[in-house]
CSV table of C-alpha atoms and ligand atoms in Angstrom, one decimal:
chain,number,residue,atom,x,y,z
A,1,MET,CA,-99.9,93.6,-86.8
A,2,ASN,CA,-100.9,92.1,-83.4
A,3,ASP,CA,-98.1,90.1,-81.7
A,4,ILE,CA,-100.1,87.3,-79.9
A,5,PHE,CA,-97.1,85.6,-78.2
A,6,GLY,CA,-98.1,86.1,-74.5
A,7,CYS,CA,-101.8,85.9,-75.0
A,8,ASN,CA,-103.4,83.8,-72.5
A,9,LEU,CA,-106.6,81.1,-73.3
A,10,ALA,CA,-109.0,84.0,-73.0
A,11,GLU,CA,-107.0,86.5,-74.7
A,12,LEU,CA,-106.4,84.1,-77.5
A,13,LYS,CA,-110.3,83.2,-78.1
A,14,GLU,CA,-111.0,86.7,-77.9
A,15,ALA,CA,-108.4,87.2,-80.9
A,16,LEU,CA,-110.1,84.6,-82.7
A,17,ALA,CA,-113.7,85.8,-81.9
A,18,ASP,CA,-113.9,87.4,-85.6
A,19,TYR,CA,-113.0,84.0,-87.3
A,20,LYS,CA,-116.0,82.0,-86.0
A,21,VAL,CA,-113.8,78.9,-85.3
A,22,PRO,CA,-114.2,76.5,-82.6
A,23,ALA,CA,-113.1,77.3,-79.2
A,24,TYR,CA,-110.6,74.4,-79.0
A,25,ARG,CA,-108.7,76.1,-81.7
A,26,ALA,CA,-107.5,78.9,-79.6
A,27,ARG,CA,-105.9,76.0,-77.1
A,28,GLN,CA,-104.1,74.3,-80.5
A,29,ILE,CA,-102.8,77.6,-81.0
A,30,ALA,CA,-101.4,78.2,-77.3
A,31,GLU,CA,-100.0,74.8,-77.7
A,32,TRP,CA,-98.3,75.2,-80.8
A,33,MET,CA,-96.9,78.5,-79.7
A,34,TYR,CA,-95.9,77.8,-76.1
A,35,GLN,CA,-94.7,73.9,-76.4
A,36,LYS,CA,-94.0,73.1,-79.8
A,37,GLY,CA,-92.1,76.3,-80.6
A,38,ALA,CA,-93.9,77.0,-83.5
A,39,ARG,CA,-93.3,80.9,-84.7
A,40,SER,CA,-95.3,80.8,-87.4
A,41,PHE,CA,-99.1,80.1,-88.4
A,42,ASP,CA,-98.0,78.0,-91.2
A,43,ASP,CA,-96.3,75.4,-88.6
A,44,MET,CA,-99.7,74.6,-87.2
A,45,THR,CA,-100.5,71.7,-89.3
A,46,ASN,CA,-103.8,70.7,-87.6
A,47,LEU,CA,-105.5,74.3,-88.3
A,48,PRO,CA,-107.1,74.4,-91.4
A,49,LYS,CA,-104.9,76.1,-94.6
A,50,ASN,CA,-107.4,79.1,-94.8
A,51,LEU,CA,-107.4,79.9,-91.2
A,52,ARG,CA,-103.6,79.7,-91.3
A,53,ALA,CA,-103.7,82.3,-94.0
A,54,ALA,CA,-105.9,84.4,-92.4
A,55,LEU,CA,-104.4,84.4,-89.1
A,56,SER,CA,-100.9,85.1,-90.8
A,57,GLY,CA,-102.5,88.2,-92.5
A,58,ALA,CA,-103.7,89.5,-88.8
A,59,PHE,CA,-101.2,88.7,-86.3
A,60,SER,CA,-97.5,88.0,-86.0
A,61,ILE,CA,-95.4,85.7,-83.4
A,62,ARG,CA,-92.7,87.6,-82.4
A,63,GLU,CA,-89.6,86.0,-81.3
A,64,PRO,CA,-86.6,87.9,-79.6
A,65,ARG,CA,-83.0,87.2,-81.3
A,66,VAL,CA,-80.3,86.1,-79.4
A,67,LYS,CA,-77.9,88.8,-79.5
A,68,ASP,CA,-75.1,87.5,-77.2
A,69,ARG,CA,-74.6,84.4,-75.5
A,70,LEU,CA,-72.0,83.6,-72.9
A,71,ASP,CA,-71.3,80.2,-71.0
A,72,SER,CA,-69.5,80.0,-67.7
A,73,ALA,CA,-66.4,77.8,-67.9
A,74,ASP,CA,-67.8,75.3,-65.1
A,75,GLY,CA,-70.9,74.9,-67.8
A,76,GLN,CA,-73.4,75.8,-65.2
A,77,THR,CA,-74.5,79.2,-66.0
A,78,THR,CA,-75.6,80.6,-69.4
A,79,LYS,CA,-76.6,84.1,-70.0
A,80,PHE,CA,-78.2,85.7,-72.9
A,81,LEU,CA,-78.7,88.9,-74.1
A,82,LEU,CA,-82.2,89.0,-75.7
A,83,GLU,CA,-83.0,91.9,-78.1
A,84,PHE,CA,-86.7,92.6,-79.4
A,85,ALA,CA,-88.1,93.8,-82.4
A,86,ASP,CA,-87.8,97.4,-81.4
A,87,GLY,CA,-84.1,96.9,-80.6
A,88,THR,CA,-84.5,96.8,-76.8
A,89,ALA,CA,-82.3,94.5,-75.1
A,90,VAL,CA,-82.5,92.6,-72.1
A,91,GLU,CA,-80.6,89.5,-70.3
A,92,THR,CA,-82.0,86.4,-69.3
A,93,VAL,CA,-79.5,83.9,-67.2
A,94,LEU,CA,-79.9,80.0,-66.9
A,95,MET,CA,-78.4,78.4,-63.9
A,96,ARG,CA,-78.2,74.8,-63.7
A,97,HIS,CA,-78.4,73.9,-60.1
A,98,SER,CA,-78.2,70.2,-58.3
A,99,TYR,CA,-82.2,70.6,-57.9
A,100,GLY,CA,-82.7,71.9,-61.5
A,101,ASN,CA,-82.6,74.2,-64.0
A,102,SER,CA,-83.6,78.0,-62.9
A,103,VAL,CA,-83.9,81.2,-65.3
A,104,CYS,CA,-83.6,84.3,-63.8
A,105,VAL,CA,-85.8,86.8,-66.0
A,106,SER,CA,-85.9,90.5,-66.2
A,107,THR,CA,-89.1,92.4,-66.1
A,108,GLN,CA,-87.8,95.9,-67.3
A,109,ALA,CA,-85.0,96.8,-69.5
A,110,GLY,CA,-83.1,98.7,-67.3
A,111,CYS,CA,-84.2,99.7,-64.0
A,112,ASN,CA,-84.7,103.5,-62.4
A,113,MET,CA,-84.5,102.1,-58.7
A,114,GLY,CA,-80.6,103.2,-58.5
A,115,CYS,CA,-79.7,100.8,-56.3
A,116,ALA,CA,-76.0,101.9,-55.5
A,117,PHE,CA,-74.2,98.0,-55.8
A,118,CYS,CA,-76.4,97.3,-59.0
A,119,ALA,CA,-75.2,97.5,-62.7
A,120,SER,CA,-78.6,97.4,-64.3
A,121,THR,CA,-79.8,101.0,-62.9
A,122,LEU,CA,-76.5,102.8,-64.6
A,123,HIS,CA,-78.5,103.9,-67.6
A,124,GLY,CA,-81.7,104.2,-66.0
A,125,MET,CA,-84.9,102.2,-67.5
A,126,ALA,CA,-85.7,102.2,-71.0
A,127,ARG,CA,-89.0,100.4,-70.9
A,128,ASN,CA,-91.6,97.9,-69.1
A,129,LEU,CA,-91.6,94.4,-70.5
A,130,THR,CA,-94.8,93.0,-71.9
A,131,THR,CA,-95.8,89.3,-70.5
A,132,GLY,CA,-95.0,88.1,-73.7
A,133,GLU,CA,-91.4,89.4,-73.7
A,134,MET,CA,-91.0,87.9,-70.3
A,135,LEU,CA,-92.2,84.7,-71.3
A,136,ALA,CA,-90.1,85.0,-74.6
A,137,GLN,CA,-87.0,85.1,-72.1
A,138,VAL,CA,-88.0,81.6,-70.5
A,139,MET,CA,-89.3,79.9,-73.7
A,140,THR,CA,-86.0,80.7,-75.3
A,141,VAL,CA,-84.0,78.9,-72.5
A,142,GLU,CA,-86.8,75.9,-72.4
A,143,GLU,CA,-86.5,75.1,-76.1
A,144,MET,CA,-82.6,75.0,-75.8
A,145,LEU,CA,-83.0,72.9,-73.1
A,146,ARG,CA,-85.6,70.5,-74.3
A,147,GLU,CA,-82.9,69.9,-77.5
A,148,GLN,CA,-80.7,68.1,-74.4
A,149,ASP,CA,-83.8,66.8,-73.0
A,150,GLY,CA,-84.1,69.2,-70.2
A,151,HIS,CA,-86.7,71.5,-69.1
A,152,VAL,CA,-87.1,75.1,-66.8
A,153,ASN,CA,-87.9,74.0,-63.4
A,154,THR,CA,-87.5,77.1,-61.4
A,155,ILE,CA,-88.2,80.7,-62.5
A,156,VAL,CA,-86.6,83.6,-60.1
A,157,ILE,CA,-88.1,87.0,-61.1
A,158,MET,CA,-84.7,88.7,-60.0
A,159,GLY,CA,-83.2,89.9,-63.6
A,160,SER,CA,-83.3,93.7,-64.2
A,161,GLY,CA,-86.0,95.6,-63.2
A,162,GLU,CA,-88.7,96.0,-60.2
A,163,PRO,CA,-91.1,93.6,-60.9
A,164,LEU,CA,-93.6,95.2,-58.9
A,165,MET,CA,-93.5,98.4,-61.0
A,166,ASN,CA,-94.5,96.5,-63.9
A,167,TYR,CA,-97.3,94.8,-61.8
A,168,ASP,CA,-99.9,93.5,-64.5
A,169,ALA,CA,-97.4,92.2,-67.1
A,170,VAL,CA,-95.5,90.3,-64.5
A,171,LEU,CA,-98.8,89.0,-62.7
A,172,GLY,CA,-99.7,88.0,-66.4
A,173,PHE,CA,-96.3,86.3,-66.7
A,174,ILE,CA,-96.7,84.2,-63.5
A,175,ARG,CA,-100.0,83.2,-64.1
A,176,LEU,CA,-99.1,81.9,-67.9
A,177,MET,CA,-95.9,80.0,-66.4
A,178,HIS,CA,-98.4,77.7,-64.5
A,179,GLU,CA,-100.9,77.2,-67.1
A,180,PRO,CA,-101.2,73.8,-68.4
A,181,TYR,CA,-100.4,74.7,-71.9
A,182,VAL,CA,-97.7,76.7,-71.4
A,183,LEU,CA,-95.3,75.3,-68.7
A,184,ASN,CA,-97.6,73.9,-66.3
A,185,LEU,CA,-95.0,75.2,-63.5
A,186,GLY,CA,-95.9,75.0,-59.8
A,187,TYR,CA,-96.4,78.4,-58.1
A,188,ARG,CA,-94.0,77.3,-55.5
A,189,ASN,CA,-91.5,77.0,-58.1
A,190,ILE,CA,-91.7,80.5,-58.8
A,191,THR,CA,-89.7,83.1,-56.9
A,192,LEU,CA,-90.3,87.0,-57.2
A,193,SER,CA,-87.8,89.6,-55.8
A,194,THR,CA,-88.5,93.0,-55.0
A,195,SER,CA,-86.6,96.1,-53.7
A,196,GLY,CA,-89.6,96.8,-51.2
A,197,ILE,CA,-92.4,98.5,-53.2
A,198,VAL,CA,-94.8,98.2,-50.2
A,199,PRO,CA,-98.3,98.8,-51.9
A,200,GLY,CA,-97.2,96.2,-54.5
A,201,MET,CA,-96.4,93.6,-51.6
A,202,TYR,CA,-99.9,94.1,-50.0
A,203,ARG,CA,-101.3,93.7,-53.5
A,204,LEU,CA,-99.4,90.3,-54.4
A,205,ALA,CA,-100.8,88.8,-51.1
A,206,GLU,CA,-104.2,89.5,-51.7
A,207,GLU,CA,-103.5,87.4,-55.4
A,208,GLY,CA,-104.0,83.9,-53.5
A,209,LEU,CA,-101.0,82.8,-55.4
A,210,PRO,CA,-98.0,81.0,-53.3
A,211,ILE,CA,-94.9,82.3,-55.3
A,212,SER,CA,-92.1,82.6,-53.0
A,213,LEU,CA,-91.5,86.5,-52.0
A,214,SER,CA,-87.8,87.7,-51.8
A,215,VAL,CA,-87.0,91.1,-50.3
A,216,SER,CA,-83.7,93.1,-50.9
A,217,LEU,CA,-82.5,94.2,-47.7
A,218,HIS,CA,-79.4,94.7,-47.8
A,219,ALA,CA,-79.2,96.9,-44.7
A,220,PRO,CA,-80.3,96.3,-41.2
A,221,ASN,CA,-81.4,99.8,-40.4
A,222,GLN,CA,-83.1,102.6,-42.3
A,223,GLU,CA,-80.4,105.0,-42.4
A,224,LEU,CA,-77.8,102.6,-44.0
A,225,ARG,CA,-80.6,101.4,-46.2
A,226,ALA,CA,-81.4,104.4,-47.6
A,227,THR,CA,-78.1,105.4,-48.7
A,228,LEU,CA,-77.8,101.9,-50.6
A,229,MET,CA,-81.5,101.8,-52.0
A,230,PRO,CA,-82.9,105.2,-53.0
A,231,ILE,CA,-86.3,103.6,-53.0
A,232,ALA,CA,-85.9,103.2,-49.1
A,233,ARG,CA,-86.8,106.8,-48.6
A,234,LYS,CA,-90.1,106.1,-50.3
A,235,TYR,CA,-91.0,103.2,-48.4
A,236,PRO,CA,-89.1,102.7,-45.2
A,237,LEU,CA,-87.6,99.7,-43.7
A,238,THR,CA,-90.4,99.0,-40.9
A,239,ASP,CA,-93.1,99.5,-43.7
A,240,VAL,CA,-91.4,96.9,-45.6
A,241,ILE,CA,-90.7,94.3,-43.2
A,242,GLU,CA,-94.7,94.9,-42.0
A,243,ALA,CA,-95.7,94.4,-45.6
A,244,ALA,CA,-93.5,91.1,-45.8
A,245,ASP,CA,-94.8,89.8,-42.6
A,246,HIS,CA,-98.2,90.2,-44.0
A,247,TYR,CA,-97.1,88.2,-46.9
A,248,ALA,CA,-95.8,85.5,-45.0
A,249,ASP,CA,-98.9,85.4,-42.6
A,250,VAL,CA,-101.5,85.4,-45.7
A,251,THR,CA,-99.5,82.7,-48.0
A,252,LYS,CA,-97.8,81.0,-45.1
A,253,ARG,CA,-94.8,81.3,-47.2
A,254,ARG,CA,-91.4,81.8,-45.8
A,255,VAL,CA,-90.1,85.1,-46.9
A,256,THR,CA,-86.3,85.5,-47.9
A,257,TYR,CA,-84.4,88.6,-47.6
A,258,GLU,CA,-81.6,89.0,-50.0
A,259,TYR,CA,-78.5,90.6,-48.0
A,260,ILE,CA,-75.4,91.9,-50.2
A,261,LEU,CA,-72.4,91.7,-48.2
A,262,ILE,CA,-70.4,95.0,-48.9
A,263,ASP,CA,-67.0,95.2,-47.1
A,264,HIS,CA,-67.1,97.4,-44.3
A,265,VAL,CA,-70.2,99.0,-45.1
A,266,ASN,CA,-73.2,96.4,-44.1
A,267,ASP,CA,-70.8,93.3,-42.9
A,268,GLY,CA,-69.9,94.1,-39.3
A,269,GLU,CA,-70.8,92.6,-36.0
A,270,GLU,CA,-73.2,95.0,-34.9
A,271,GLN,CA,-75.1,95.0,-38.4
A,272,ALA,CA,-75.3,91.3,-37.9
A,273,ARG,CA,-76.7,91.9,-34.6
A,274,GLU,CA,-79.2,94.6,-35.8
A,275,LEU,CA,-80.2,92.2,-38.5
A,276,ILE,CA,-81.0,89.3,-35.7
A,277,ARG,CA,-83.0,92.0,-33.7
A,278,LEU,CA,-85.0,92.6,-36.8
A,279,LEU,CA,-85.9,89.3,-38.2
A,280,GLN,CA,-85.7,86.8,-35.0
A,281,GLY,CA,-88.8,85.1,-34.7
A,282,LYS,CA,-90.3,85.7,-38.4
A,283,LEU,CA,-91.1,83.2,-41.0
A,284,ALA,CA,-87.9,84.1,-42.8
A,285,SER,CA,-84.7,83.6,-44.2
A,286,VAL,CA,-81.3,85.2,-44.9
A,287,ASN,CA,-79.5,85.0,-48.1
A,288,LEU,CA,-76.3,86.5,-47.7
A,289,ILE,CA,-74.6,87.5,-51.6
A,290,PRO,CA,-71.1,88.8,-51.4
A,291,ILE,CA,-70.9,91.8,-53.8
A,292,ASN,CA,-69.8,91.8,-57.3
A,293,PRO,CA,-67.1,94.8,-56.6
A,294,VAL,CA,-68.2,97.7,-58.0
A,295,VAL,CA,-65.0,99.6,-58.1
A,296,GLU,CA,-66.2,103.1,-59.1
A,297,ARG,CA,-68.1,103.3,-56.0
A,298,ASN,CA,-65.8,101.6,-53.8
A,299,LEU,CA,-68.1,99.0,-52.8
A,300,MET,CA,-65.8,95.8,-52.6
A,301,ARG,CA,-66.4,92.1,-51.6
A,302,PRO,CA,-65.4,91.3,-47.9
A,303,ALA,CA,-62.7,88.8,-47.2
A,304,PRO,CA,-64.0,85.2,-46.9
A,305,ALA,CA,-63.4,85.4,-43.3
A,306,ARG,CA,-65.9,88.2,-42.4
A,307,ILE,CA,-68.2,86.4,-44.6
A,308,ASP,CA,-68.0,83.5,-42.2
A,309,ALA,CA,-68.1,85.8,-39.3
A,310,PHE,CA,-71.6,87.5,-40.3
A,311,GLU,CA,-73.0,84.1,-41.3
A,312,ARG,CA,-72.0,82.7,-38.0
A,313,ILE,CA,-73.3,85.3,-36.0
A,314,LEU,CA,-76.8,85.0,-37.6
A,315,SER,CA,-76.8,81.1,-37.7
A,316,ARG,CA,-75.9,81.5,-33.8
A,317,HIS,CA,-79.0,83.1,-33.3
A,318,HIS,CA,-81.3,80.5,-35.2
A,319,LEU,CA,-81.8,82.7,-38.1
A,320,THR,CA,-81.8,80.6,-41.3
A,321,VAL,CA,-79.2,81.6,-43.3
A,322,THR,CA,-77.2,81.0,-46.8
A,323,VAL,CA,-74.6,81.9,-48.6
A,324,ARG,CA,-75.0,82.3,-52.1
A,325,ARG,CA,-72.6,80.3,-54.0
A,326,GLU,CA,-71.1,82.3,-57.0
A,327,MET,CA,-72.2,81.3,-60.2
A,328,GLY,CA,-70.9,82.6,-63.6
A,329,THR,CA,-68.7,85.4,-62.4
A,330,ASP,CA,-66.4,84.6,-65.4
A,331,ILE,CA,-69.2,85.7,-67.7
A,332,GLN,CA,-70.5,88.5,-65.8
A,333,ALA,CA,-73.6,86.9,-64.6
A,334,ALA,CA,-74.3,89.9,-62.2
A,335,CYS,CA,-77.5,91.5,-63.4
A,336,GLY,CA,-77.1,94.4,-65.9
A,337,GLN,CA,-73.2,94.0,-66.8
A,338,LEU,CA,-73.8,92.3,-70.1
A,339,ARG,CA,-76.3,94.7,-71.1
A,340,ASN,CA,-74.5,97.9,-70.2
A,341,ARG,CA,-71.4,96.7,-72.5
A,342,HIS,CA,-74.3,96.1,-75.3
A,343,LEU,CA,-75.3,99.9,-74.8
A,344,GLN,CA,-71.9,101.0,-74.6
A,345,GLY,CA,-71.2,99.3,-77.9
A,346,LYS,CA,-74.1,101.1,-79.6
B,1,LIG,S1,-81.0,95.8,-57.6
B,1,LIG,FE1,-83.1,95.3,-58.6
B,1,LIG,S2,-84.4,97.1,-57.9
B,1,LIG,FE2,-82.2,97.7,-57.5
B,1,LIG,S3,-81.4,98.9,-59.6
B,1,LIG,FE3,-80.8,96.6,-59.5
B,1,LIG,S4,-82.4,95.8,-60.7
B,1,LIG,FE4,-83.0,97.5,-59.8
């Protein structure tokens, strides 16, 4: 049976074509699914009974199962392990910031980018997620928040997976979030993070959507970056920076460079100076993220003094820099850890 969760209005109209119903029925169905939480046509009380019965026989509205849920002790972070109909499980994280509720969405089940510091890639990639499966992650959180009079305010596409390797489904998801019959979310409230898929970055720049782009940099030179991120061998650092500059030029949006700080790997004074040479004068900011230690690979978190020193060198040279405050380490909020536990248990 065709799952229609994740369809936009045009797709819903197409799905309804055989039923010879007025066009406004598509919008009613969208509002029931995306705004009123209906998961059955029987709930859609403003549709004629015979239409409800016919649609129930032809389409389904699938909903993931919440397989696990962890709340951080400080109440700020909630992590969900969601399982889809085929048994595929993904992680979604809600972060309650002072400026609003943010949801971190996964775009693939697992990931095959192989970044040395990331738990999501340990089991490779199971499959791409569909637009509906990405939307379902957000709606699961939104529906929980609505019960507490809250809403999802921002979305970060930073969970497991490389979004630009699942381009069409991810773009469909971004456009849906913006629709008034879904969340009416401003594009500026959506951030997409990439490991540096250069052709995808150029393609995204041409979409004309002012979403924020975040680039996982993690090293200030090609040699070191290639040891941490195998994808750097395919898309070298200079090409990634050029593509990011192009994105900033076209969209007039500041690009954020994510930089995971790893003790005595990329956190020295020399690397800070290289980073300054690389980014100075650009419409860019740097987000420093002290690593969640990966003991098996001897990738450890720098001492606070090293983190401060690195940050200070950058800000002295007028780079816009932030250090990501840790959220939810007590519930394994780092990407992929909960899913791995689930896979190991299987
Ligand atoms: S950091 Fe992102 S791109 Fe790299 S392996 Fe993890 S999920 Fe994939």
